[in-house]
Tab-separated table of C-alpha atoms and ligand atoms in Angstrom:
chain	number	residue	atom	x	y	z
A	719	MET	CA	16.738	92.859	150.658
A	720	SER	CA	17.456	90.772	147.604
A	721	ALA	CA	20.421	90.962	145.249
A	722	PHE	CA	18.095	91.637	142.343
A	723	ARG	CA	16.371	94.956	142.143
A	724	GLY	CA	15.248	95.273	138.562
A	725	GLY	CA	15.176	99.043	138.832
A	726	SER	CA	13.180	99.092	142.039
A	727	VAL	CA	13.540	97.408	145.393
A	728	MET	CA	11.556	94.201	145.386
A	729	SER	CA	11.694	90.774	146.834
A	730	LEU	CA	12.927	87.812	144.874
A	731	ILE	CA	11.470	84.338	145.001
A	732	VAL	CA	12.997	81.122	143.703
A	733	ALA	CA	10.313	78.550	142.878
A	734	LYS	CA	11.086	74.870	142.394
A	735	PHE	CA	8.762	72.405	140.701
A	736	GLY	CA	9.148	68.663	141.181
A	737	GLY	CA	8.698	65.811	138.709
A	738	THR	CA	4.957	65.219	139.120
A	739	SER	CA	4.351	68.962	138.792
A	740	LEU	CA	5.991	68.774	135.339
A	741	ALA	CA	4.691	65.367	134.290
A	742	ASP	CA	2.708	66.604	131.288
A	743	TYR	CA	1.546	69.752	129.523
A	744	ALA	CA	-1.486	70.314	131.795
A	745	ALA	CA	0.691	70.042	134.914
A	746	MET	CA	3.285	72.438	133.431
A	747	SER	CA	0.553	74.875	132.542
A	748	ARG	CA	-0.691	74.907	136.165
A	749	CYS	CA	2.876	75.589	137.354
A	750	ALA	CA	3.213	78.438	134.862
A	751	ASP	CA	0.037	80.018	136.275
A	752	ILE	CA	1.490	79.850	139.786
A	753	ILE	CA	4.606	81.686	138.580
A	754	LEU	CA	2.701	84.294	136.617
A	755	ALA	CA	0.563	85.091	139.661
A	756	ASN	CA	3.645	86.475	141.423
A	757	PRO	CA	5.914	88.981	139.657
A	758	ASP	CA	8.604	88.374	142.321
A	759	THR	CA	9.164	84.802	141.159
A	760	ARG	CA	12.107	85.460	138.845
A	761	VAL	CA	13.959	82.151	139.035
A	762	VAL	CA	12.301	78.804	138.430
A	763	VAL	CA	14.141	75.572	139.182
A	764	VAL	CA	12.798	72.440	137.551
A	765	SER	CA	13.200	68.707	138.112
A	766	ALA	CA	12.946	66.276	135.236
A	767	SER	CA	9.397	65.303	134.224
A	768	SER	CA	8.076	62.493	136.409
A	769	GLY	CA	9.674	59.132	135.610
A	770	VAL	CA	12.416	60.481	133.345
A	771	THR	CA	15.283	60.348	135.887
A	772	ASN	CA	14.323	56.756	136.796
A	773	LEU	CA	14.524	55.808	133.105
A	774	LEU	CA	17.900	57.532	132.806
A	775	VAL	CA	19.137	55.708	135.911
A	776	GLU	CA	18.212	52.414	134.264
A	777	LEU	CA	20.192	53.479	131.198
A	778	THR	CA	23.289	53.746	133.397
A	779	HIS	CA	22.952	50.151	134.612
A	780	LYS	CA	25.562	47.559	133.779
A	781	ASN	CA	25.069	45.185	130.826
A	782	ILE	CA	21.791	46.637	129.693
A	783	ALA	CA	20.433	44.789	126.621
A	784	GLU	CA	20.422	46.809	123.385
A	785	GLU	CA	16.690	46.220	122.950
A	786	ARG	CA	15.984	47.570	126.442
A	787	ARG	CA	18.288	50.548	125.868
A	788	ILE	CA	16.312	51.548	122.787
A	789	GLN	CA	13.027	50.990	124.583
A	790	LEU	CA	14.092	53.247	127.481
A	791	ILE	CA	15.092	56.051	125.121
A	792	LYS	CA	11.748	55.707	123.351
A	793	GLN	CA	9.930	55.989	126.682
A	794	ILE	CA	11.809	59.181	127.538
A	795	ALA	CA	11.123	60.590	124.048
A	796	HIS	CA	7.443	59.726	124.421
A	797	ILE	CA	7.090	61.669	127.710
A	798	GLN	CA	8.936	64.726	126.351
A	799	PHE	CA	7.458	64.848	122.838
A	800	LYS	CA	3.936	64.526	124.225
A	801	ILE	CA	4.529	67.800	126.068
A	802	LEU	CA	6.180	69.345	123.001
A	803	ASP	CA	3.226	68.413	120.798
A	804	SER	CA	0.837	70.258	123.108
A	805	LEU	CA	2.740	73.527	122.638
A	806	GLY	CA	1.258	76.098	120.293
A	807	ASN	CA	4.641	76.593	118.679
A	808	PRO	CA	6.507	73.297	119.064
A	809	GLN	CA	9.205	74.096	116.449
A	810	GLU	CA	10.791	76.509	118.844
A	811	VAL	CA	11.983	73.732	121.192
A	812	ALA	CA	11.871	70.713	118.877
A	813	ALA	CA	15.498	71.069	117.797
A	814	ARG	CA	16.629	71.369	121.417
A	815	LEU	CA	14.737	68.211	122.412
A	816	ASP	CA	16.150	66.363	119.404
A	817	SER	CA	19.655	67.269	120.391
A	818	VAL	CA	19.138	66.228	124.043
A	819	LEU	CA	17.685	62.905	122.939
A	820	SER	CA	20.573	62.188	120.602
A	821	ARG	CA	22.978	63.020	123.439
A	822	ILE	CA	21.102	60.493	125.611
A	823	SER	CA	21.522	57.921	122.860
A	824	VAL	CA	25.252	58.605	122.397
A	825	LEU	CA	26.002	58.618	126.130
A	826	SER	CA	24.069	55.427	126.837
A	827	GLU	CA	25.843	53.673	123.985
A	828	GLU	CA	29.199	54.907	125.238
A	829	LEU	CA	28.455	53.675	128.752
A	830	GLY	CA	27.882	50.198	127.321
A	831	GLN	CA	31.544	50.198	126.216
A	832	ASN	CA	33.036	52.101	129.094
A	833	ARG	CA	31.112	52.665	132.325
A	834	ASN	CA	32.421	55.812	133.909
A	835	LYS	CA	30.979	58.215	136.454
A	836	PRO	CA	31.330	61.491	134.509
A	837	SER	CA	29.324	60.108	131.571
A	838	MET	CA	26.738	58.659	133.937
A	839	ASP	CA	26.199	62.066	135.489
A	840	GLU	CA	25.979	63.728	132.119
A	841	LEU	CA	23.360	61.186	131.108
A	842	LEU	CA	21.356	61.624	134.337
A	843	ALA	CA	21.377	65.399	133.802
A	844	GLN	CA	19.478	65.213	130.517
A	845	GLY	CA	16.014	64.971	132.100
A	846	GLU	CA	16.331	68.465	133.555
A	847	GLN	CA	17.630	69.724	130.185
A	848	CYS	CA	14.382	68.627	128.535
A	849	SER	CA	12.014	69.883	131.231
A	850	SER	CA	13.678	73.305	131.476
A	851	ALA	CA	13.503	73.883	127.717
A	852	LEU	CA	9.852	72.795	127.616
A	853	PHE	CA	8.824	74.757	130.683
A	854	ALA	CA	10.388	78.003	129.470
A	855	ALA	CA	8.387	77.529	126.257
A	856	VAL	CA	5.168	77.069	128.233
A	857	LEU	CA	5.825	80.381	130.016
A	858	ARG	CA	6.527	82.122	126.700
A	859	GLU	CA	3.346	80.660	125.267
A	860	LYS	CA	1.493	82.450	128.077
A	861	GLY	CA	3.007	85.732	126.901
A	862	GLU	CA	5.809	85.927	129.457
A	863	ALA	CA	9.439	86.749	128.696
A	864	ALA	CA	11.268	83.609	129.824
A	865	SER	CA	14.266	81.563	128.836
A	866	ALA	CA	16.044	78.404	129.855
A	867	PHE	CA	19.391	79.028	131.539
A	868	ASP	CA	22.073	76.355	131.837
A	869	VAL	CA	22.627	76.083	135.578
A	870	ARG	CA	26.103	74.581	134.970
A	871	GLN	CA	27.290	78.132	134.358
A	872	VAL	CA	26.773	78.899	138.038
A	873	MET	CA	26.242	75.672	140.043
A	874	ARG	CA	29.911	74.890	140.676
A	875	THR	CA	30.567	71.637	142.548
A	876	ASP	CA	33.503	69.384	143.337
A	877	SER	CA	34.138	66.365	141.091
A	878	HIS	CA	32.460	63.763	143.275
A	879	PHE	CA	30.250	62.478	140.456
A	880	GLY	CA	26.886	61.129	141.570
A	881	ARG	CA	26.929	63.086	144.779
A	882	ALA	CA	28.781	66.308	144.180
A	883	GLU	CA	29.364	68.943	146.847
A	884	PRO	CA	28.343	72.482	145.889
A	885	GLN	CA	30.963	75.191	146.308
A	886	ILE	CA	29.001	77.913	147.970
A	887	GLU	CA	31.355	80.880	147.501
A	888	THR	CA	31.944	80.202	143.821
A	889	ILE	CA	28.228	79.640	143.185
A	890	SER	CA	27.530	83.017	144.692
A	891	GLN	CA	30.168	84.777	142.540
A	892	LEU	CA	29.081	83.039	139.320
A	893	THR	CA	25.418	83.744	140.049
A	894	ALA	CA	26.127	87.450	140.486
A	895	GLU	CA	28.091	87.483	137.239
A	896	PHE	CA	25.953	85.359	134.925
A	897	LEU	CA	22.455	84.995	136.362
A	898	VAL	CA	21.584	88.256	138.136
A	899	PRO	CA	21.989	90.459	135.005
A	900	LEU	CA	19.351	88.379	133.194
A	901	LEU	CA	16.645	88.723	135.811
A	902	SER	CA	15.432	92.252	135.198
A	903	SER	CA	14.093	91.505	131.741
A	904	GLN	CA	12.760	87.972	132.017
A	905	ARG	CA	11.954	84.952	134.183
A	906	ILE	CA	14.692	82.375	134.203
A	907	VAL	CA	13.976	78.654	134.118
A	908	THR	CA	16.889	76.513	135.167
A	909	GLN	CA	17.756	72.941	136.047
A	910	GLY	CA	17.744	71.471	139.514
A	911	PHE	CA	19.851	68.438	140.499
A	912	ILE	CA	22.802	69.189	138.230
A	913	GLY	CA	25.986	71.220	138.346
A	914	ALA	CA	29.463	71.294	136.872
A	915	ASP	CA	32.937	70.928	138.300
A	916	ASP	CA	35.752	73.363	137.521
A	917	THR	CA	36.647	71.505	134.324
A	918	GLY	CA	33.075	72.004	133.097
A	919	ALA	CA	32.153	68.321	133.509
A	920	THR	CA	28.517	67.753	134.477
A	921	THR	CA	27.875	66.562	138.026
A	922	THR	CA	24.735	65.651	139.981
A	923	LEU	CA	23.781	66.329	143.601
A	924	GLY	CA	22.118	62.989	144.412
A	925	ARG	CA	18.510	61.881	143.912
A	926	GLY	CA	15.888	64.442	144.845
A	927	GLY	CA	18.581	67.140	144.650
A	928	SER	CA	16.492	69.796	142.883
A	929	ASP	CA	15.149	71.069	146.209
A	930	TYR	CA	18.758	71.588	147.264
A	931	SER	CA	19.573	73.376	143.977
A	932	ALA	CA	16.691	75.796	144.531
A	933	ALA	CA	17.874	76.589	148.055
A	934	LEU	CA	21.471	77.055	146.866
A	935	LEU	CA	20.394	79.474	144.150
A	936	ALA	CA	18.166	81.321	146.613
A	937	GLU	CA	21.162	81.673	148.910
A	938	ALA	CA	23.377	82.957	146.093
A	939	LEU	CA	20.684	85.405	144.987
A	940	LYS	CA	19.883	86.450	148.569
A	941	ALA	CA	16.277	85.657	147.758
A	942	THR	CA	13.477	86.396	150.167
A	943	ALA	CA	11.857	82.967	149.851
A	944	VAL	CA	12.115	79.567	148.223
A	945	GLU	CA	8.936	77.847	147.142
A	946	ILE	CA	8.947	74.070	146.773
A	947	TRP	CA	5.936	73.120	144.648
A	948	THR	CA	5.170	69.413	144.763
A	949	ASP	CA	2.280	66.940	144.837
A	950	VAL	CA	1.231	67.491	148.468
A	951	ALA	CA	-0.126	70.655	150.100
A	952	GLY	CA	2.822	71.098	152.436
A	953	ILE	CA	4.707	69.105	155.020
A	954	TYR	CA	2.367	66.735	156.843
A	955	THR	CA	2.486	65.144	160.271
A	956	THR	CA	3.613	62.038	158.414
A	957	ASP	CA	3.713	60.845	154.799
A	958	PRO	CA	0.033	61.061	153.772
A	959	ARG	CA	0.579	58.049	151.518
A	960	ILE	CA	1.245	55.958	154.626
A	961	ALA	CA	-1.288	57.495	157.011
A	962	PRO	CA	-4.233	59.087	155.209
A	963	LYS	CA	-5.194	60.948	158.391
A	964	ALA	CA	-1.906	62.883	158.334
A	965	SER	CA	-2.535	66.629	158.427
A	966	PRO	CA	-0.601	69.549	156.926
A	967	ILE	CA	1.585	71.654	159.227
A	968	ALA	CA	1.056	75.404	158.711
A	969	GLU	CA	4.379	76.563	160.130
A	970	ILE	CA	7.496	74.688	161.217
A	971	SER	CA	10.979	75.690	162.350
A	972	PHE	CA	14.166	75.177	160.321
A	973	ASN	CA	15.379	72.693	162.941
A	974	GLU	CA	12.278	70.548	162.833
A	975	ALA	CA	12.078	70.605	159.030
A	976	ALA	CA	15.762	69.715	158.715
A	977	GLU	CA	15.262	66.845	161.121
A	978	MET	CA	12.224	65.610	159.177
A	979	ALA	CA	14.075	65.783	155.869
A	980	THR	CA	17.100	63.991	157.318
A	981	PHE	CA	14.934	61.249	158.750
A	982	GLY	CA	13.077	60.477	155.544
A	983	ALA	CA	10.345	63.026	154.775
A	984	LYS	CA	10.937	62.831	151.039
A	985	VAL	CA	9.024	66.044	150.457
A	986	LEU	CA	12.317	67.903	151.120
A	987	HIS	CA	15.829	66.832	150.142
A	988	PRO	CA	17.810	66.610	153.398
A	989	ALA	CA	20.271	69.362	152.452
A	990	THR	CA	17.607	71.902	151.411
A	991	ILE	CA	17.407	73.629	154.742
A	992	LEU	CA	21.152	74.343	155.078
A	993	PRO	CA	21.371	77.255	152.608
A	994	ALA	CA	18.030	78.585	153.858
A	995	VAL	CA	19.331	78.613	157.433
A	996	ARG	CA	22.588	80.297	156.410
A	997	GLN	CA	20.688	83.192	154.826
A	998	LYS	CA	17.517	82.956	156.973
A	999	ILE	CA	15.431	82.451	153.827
A	1000	GLN	CA	11.862	81.290	154.411
A	1001	VAL	CA	10.850	78.114	152.613
A	1002	PHE	CA	7.312	77.392	151.465
A	1003	VAL	CA	6.071	73.927	150.509
A	1004	GLY	CA	2.798	73.592	148.602
A	1005	SER	CA	0.891	71.652	145.979
A	1006	SER	CA	1.166	72.798	142.370
A	1007	ARG	CA	-2.087	70.952	141.644
A	1008	GLU	CA	-3.986	72.692	144.452
A	1009	PRO	CA	-2.139	75.907	145.287
A	1010	GLU	CA	-5.304	77.315	146.843
A	1011	LEU	CA	-4.896	74.874	149.750
A	1012	GLY	CA	-1.858	76.827	150.966
A	1013	GLY	CA	0.999	74.882	152.484
A	1014	THR	CA	3.785	74.895	155.035
A	1015	TRP	CA	6.086	77.805	155.894
A	1016	ILE	CA	9.483	76.827	157.231
A	1017	ARG	CA	10.845	79.690	159.300
A	1018	HIS	CA	13.660	80.560	161.616
A	1019	GLN	CA	11.245	81.236	164.473
A	1020	VAL	CA	7.771	79.817	164.891
A	1021	GLU	CA	5.110	80.369	167.527
A	1022	ASP	CA	4.215	76.766	168.182
A	1023	THR	CA	6.905	74.244	169.182
A	1024	PRO	CA	5.011	71.076	170.133
A	1025	VAL	CA	6.708	68.029	171.660
A	1026	TYR	CA	5.342	65.867	168.846
A	1027	ARG	CA	5.607	67.424	165.381
A	1028	ALA	CA	5.745	64.514	162.950
A	1029	VAL	CA	6.626	60.876	162.345
A	1030	THR	CA	9.009	60.061	159.521
A	1031	VAL	CA	10.341	56.872	158.001
A	1032	ARG	CA	13.513	56.153	156.095
A	1033	ARG	CA	13.486	52.813	154.364
A	1034	ASP	CA	16.255	50.678	152.992
A	1035	GLN	CA	18.568	51.068	155.950
A	1036	THR	CA	21.707	49.043	156.473
A	1037	LEU	CA	22.957	48.188	159.940
A	1038	LEU	CA	26.651	47.451	160.402
A	1039	ASN	CA	27.518	45.458	163.511
A	1040	LEU	CA	31.181	45.654	164.374
A	1041	HIS	CA	32.540	43.295	166.987
A	1042	SER	CA	36.044	43.330	168.386
A	1043	LEU	CA	37.483	41.987	171.617
A	1044	GLN	CA	40.201	44.617	171.261
A	1045	MET	CA	37.557	47.184	172.093
A	1046	LEU	CA	37.446	46.124	175.705
A	1047	HIS	CA	39.121	48.847	177.750
A	1048	ALA	CA	40.979	49.976	174.622
A	1049	GLN	CA	41.233	53.386	173.058
A	1050	GLY	CA	41.049	54.327	169.436
A	1051	PHE	CA	38.792	51.609	168.026
A	1052	LEU	CA	35.981	54.025	167.195
A	1053	ALA	CA	38.445	56.550	165.808
A	1054	GLU	CA	39.893	53.910	163.501
A	1055	THR	CA	36.428	52.775	162.395
A	1056	PHE	CA	35.273	56.308	161.706
A	1057	ALA	CA	38.459	57.089	159.798
A	1058	THR	CA	37.881	54.058	157.560
A	1059	LEU	CA	34.283	55.123	156.916
A	1060	ALA	CA	35.396	58.685	156.209
A	1061	ARG	CA	37.939	57.464	153.650
A	1062	HIS	CA	35.004	55.811	151.870
A	1063	LYS	CA	33.002	59.055	152.101
A	1064	ILE	CA	30.451	57.544	154.460
A	1065	SER	CA	29.156	59.609	157.326
A	1066	VAL	CA	28.027	57.670	160.352
A	1067	ASP	CA	24.336	57.992	160.856
A	1068	LEU	CA	23.054	56.442	164.086
A	1069	ILE	CA	25.348	54.681	166.450
A	1070	THR	CA	25.084	52.601	169.621
A	1071	THR	CA	27.950	50.959	171.451
A	1072	SER	CA	28.432	48.295	174.080
A	1073	GLU	CA	31.565	46.772	175.593
A	1074	VAL	CA	32.786	44.947	172.520
A	1075	ASN	CA	30.248	45.922	169.858
A	1076	VAL	CA	29.429	48.986	167.827
A	1077	SER	CA	26.268	49.161	165.722
A	1078	LEU	CA	25.830	51.884	163.182
A	1079	THR	CA	23.367	52.605	160.428
A	1080	LEU	CA	24.186	53.693	156.905
A	1081	ASP	CA	21.620	55.743	155.130
A	1082	LYS	CA	20.810	55.042	151.490
A	1083	THR	CA	19.982	58.714	150.990
A	1084	GLY	CA	23.757	59.032	151.085
A	1085	SER	CA	23.958	56.931	147.935
A	1086	ASP	CA	24.720	58.516	144.597
A	1087	SER	CA	22.365	59.681	141.842
A	1088	GLY	CA	22.636	56.298	140.156
A	1089	GLY	CA	21.300	54.664	143.337
A	1090	ASN	CA	24.560	52.862	144.057
A	1091	GLY	CA	24.694	51.989	147.738
A	1092	LEU	CA	27.376	52.872	150.199
A	1093	LEU	CA	28.695	49.432	151.103
A	1094	SER	CA	31.527	48.388	148.866
A	1095	GLU	CA	33.706	45.283	148.964
A	1096	SER	CA	36.764	47.392	149.666
A	1097	LEU	CA	35.098	49.068	152.664
A	1098	LEU	CA	34.047	45.719	154.142
A	1099	GLN	CA	37.534	44.341	153.628
A	1100	GLU	CA	39.131	47.317	155.317
A	1101	LEU	CA	36.785	47.115	158.307
A	1102	SER	CA	37.321	43.345	158.569
A	1103	GLN	CA	40.998	43.968	159.178
A	1104	HIS	CA	40.312	45.257	162.663
A	1105	CYS	CA	36.955	43.764	163.631
A	1106	HIS	CA	34.323	41.200	162.802
A	1107	VAL	CA	31.671	42.764	160.540
A	1108	ARG	CA	28.034	41.682	160.254
A	1109	VAL	CA	25.674	43.460	157.831
A	1110	GLU	CA	21.903	43.546	158.346
A	1111	GLU	CA	19.611	44.818	155.596
A	1112	GLY	CA	15.835	45.151	155.243
A	1113	LEU	CA	15.470	47.710	158.015
A	1114	ALA	CA	13.618	51.003	158.316
A	1115	LEU	CA	14.278	53.902	160.603
A	1116	VAL	CA	11.193	55.485	162.137
A	1117	ALA	CA	11.694	58.861	163.796
A	1118	ILE	CA	9.462	60.899	166.051
A	1119	VAL	CA	10.357	64.512	165.360
A	1120	GLY	CA	9.499	67.361	167.692
A	1121	ASN	CA	10.827	69.603	170.422
A	1122	LYS	CA	12.330	68.980	173.869
A	1123	ILE	CA	11.871	65.271	173.268
A	1124	ALA	CA	14.836	64.341	175.410
A	1125	SER	CA	13.722	66.517	178.315
A	1126	THR	CA	9.979	65.817	178.356
A	1127	PRO	CA	8.961	63.125	180.831
A	1128	GLY	CA	6.699	60.366	179.538
A	1129	VAL	CA	7.757	60.423	175.868
A	1130	CYS	CA	9.455	57.024	176.001
A	1131	ARG	CA	6.605	55.390	177.884
A	1132	ARG	CA	4.104	56.632	175.327
A	1133	VAL	CA	6.208	55.626	172.326
A	1134	PHE	CA	7.208	52.216	173.667
A	1135	GLU	CA	3.619	51.382	174.539
A	1136	VAL	CA	2.772	51.791	170.862
A	1137	LEU	CA	5.836	49.771	169.844
A	1138	GLU	CA	5.033	46.886	172.159
A	1139	PRO	CA	4.031	44.378	169.443
A	1140	HIS	CA	7.113	45.147	167.330
A	1141	ASN	CA	10.720	44.133	167.533
A	1142	VAL	CA	12.842	47.261	167.910
A	1143	ARG	CA	16.312	46.540	166.568
A	1144	MET	CA	17.969	49.755	167.764
A	1145	ILE	CA	16.956	52.943	169.604
A	1146	CYS	CA	18.532	56.381	169.457
A	1147	GLN	CA	17.361	59.003	171.881
A	1148	GLY	CA	18.922	61.866	173.749
A	1149	ALA	CA	21.549	63.224	171.362
A	1150	SER	CA	19.116	65.624	169.739
A	1151	PRO	CA	16.256	67.395	171.495
A	1152	HIS	CA	14.340	67.059	168.242
A	1153	ASN	CA	14.044	63.311	167.673
A	1154	LEU	CA	13.671	59.811	168.963
A	1155	CYS	CA	14.506	57.095	166.435
A	1156	VAL	CA	13.818	53.379	166.322
A	1157	LEU	CA	15.073	50.859	163.813
A	1158	VAL	CA	12.479	48.218	162.874
A	1159	ALA	CA	12.024	45.604	160.156
A	1160	GLU	CA	11.190	47.243	156.827
A	1161	SER	CA	8.111	44.979	156.569
A	1162	GLU	CA	6.699	46.521	159.778
A	1163	ALA	CA	7.595	50.143	159.016
A	1164	ALA	CA	4.203	51.277	157.685
A	1165	LEU	CA	2.382	49.617	160.598
A	1166	VAL	CA	4.693	51.283	163.110
A	1167	VAL	CA	4.298	54.710	161.469
A	1168	ARG	CA	0.505	54.401	161.384
A	1169	ALA	CA	0.339	53.240	165.001
A	1170	LEU	CA	2.599	56.054	166.217
A	1171	HIS	CA	0.743	58.626	164.146
A	1172	GLN	CA	-2.596	57.457	165.475
A	1173	ASN	CA	-1.405	57.620	169.061
A	1174	LEU	CA	0.435	60.936	168.845
A	1175	PHE	CA	-1.655	62.941	166.351
A	1176	GLU	CA	-5.114	61.560	165.611
B	315	ADP	P1	8.807	66.122	143.985
B	315	ADP	O1	8.871	65.241	142.785
B	315	ADP	O2	7.854	67.251	143.845
B	315	ADP	O3	10.164	66.536	144.464
B	315	ADP	P2	8.713	64.048	146.009
B	315	ADP	O4	8.081	62.777	145.568
B	315	ADP	O5	10.190	64.102	146.069
B	315	ADP	O6	8.129	65.235	145.126
B	315	ADP	O7	8.152	64.450	147.448
B	315	ADP	C1	6.754	64.509	147.674
B	315	ADP	C2	6.308	63.263	148.392
B	315	ADP	O8	6.913	63.221	149.692
B	315	ADP	C3	4.831	63.182	148.709
B	315	ADP	O9	4.098	62.673	147.627
B	315	ADP	C4	4.784	62.285	149.935
B	315	ADP	O10	4.406	60.961	149.622
B	315	ADP	C5	6.208	62.267	150.438
B	315	ADP	N1	6.301	62.592	151.859
B	315	ADP	C6	7.015	61.884	152.766
B	315	ADP	N2	6.876	62.397	153.981
B	315	ADP	C7	6.076	63.480	153.872
B	315	ADP	C8	5.549	64.424	154.819
B	315	ADP	N3	5.849	64.376	156.102
B	315	ADP	N4	4.745	65.392	154.330
B	315	ADP	C9	4.440	65.467	153.030
B	315	ADP	N5	4.886	64.587	152.098
B	315	ADP	C10	5.696	63.604	152.508
B	316	LIG	N1	15.222	64.529	138.760
B	316	LIG	C1	16.012	64.211	139.930
B	316	LIG	C2	15.451	62.973	140.618
B	316	LIG	O1	14.476	62.407	140.171
B	316	LIG	C3	16.114	65.357	140.882
B	316	LIG	C4	14.823	65.765	141.562
B	316	LIG	O2	13.741	65.397	141.117
B	316	LIG	O3	14.895	66.488	142.550
B	316	LIG	O4	16.032	62.546	141.592
B	317	MG	MG1	11.685	65.507	145.554
């Protein structure tokens, strides 16, 4: 049963729309129709319109030329005002858009003088401010009571700017206090990706974080379902952009979906499943352009648990090779290495060890909203104090996701047959029953994914 009852017992759905779904007025109008078709969809979480966050990220870059800065702001204004101009009653939101755009201008100018993380996050958050104001207006234009709600009132995070950690308990309390009372009389449109720390400073959850925001709000609201509306009709057996013969999966378990998201299926932010699992909330993924195609349901329990579920790829991987003769028959080397990485807020991803070497991968999805990577000079220096460090870039991690992978005979033979022409830099298998991962050259990643997909699914 949901927290919101609106006078009668009913279910509550949180729907999230991604950037391409909000790219222009026509796309927004299609999303509004999806919402209006279901009276249970009370909370709508929006990303920035397609392209806007990338433009804002460029505005946070170092030493950006004044001419380019102005051009970027104009590009953002062009995307947003084009949507505004298509509204029947543009005046209603024009002042709001003007004020967001002048904030973008002020913040970007300020960052030129003094680059600092809080201002960067505030700047990055402006895309969602525009799209939420515009989208609420589109709903109102269709005769629906709707308003934009500033998610910073409820989405409390720590102060780790660029990659803030949500504070689940506080989010739940604030949601009950400030958001729930609004839901009986109107639909609420709010921002994904952004939050605020306890001083009120704006924070962001990392790129692609709107999926996570939607799941967090659903958890706080005890919603019955979260809908992730995007540009594909569900979760596919692999990225359909890489393998056109990829097919949509009707139903998938939380475990498998979490594994897919972690290992690169961009269709879901890796953290999205966590709140859904905690509250056993079903997640739906579908296409806002073609809702009639249906999509994928992510559920606690599913009927079908095949050995091979999907192939995923995570590009832009960094491999750290650590070599130390002290490791031989010694204790504590790994503990020391992990402690150093933890101090730099890096979680170890994949790891293999030999007598005097440790190899581990760092995942760029762990980078912050501004796209800044994880490897810093200070980290390398610290590691170099107790071992020899070699960094390899240009790698991609391909994962076969499924069930009972580690306990099904023949999986490795089948996979390695396909991989025969390729150089496999690292293999991880056995820790999880749900995946087998190989690290290959980035330039071969698409070929490897297509070959595996063809062999396992087509
Ligand atoms: P949004 O802007 O709606 O959040 P994203 O671009 O973040 O959308 O995610 C959707 C994209 O995820 C798809 O266009 C697709 O290319 C990619 N993708 C990667 N792996 C998968 C997969 N297994 N199934 C579906 N889409 C996938
Ligand atoms: N607008 C943010 C991004 O582009 C968040 C999101 O789309 O989920 O990363
Ligand atoms: Mg996304």
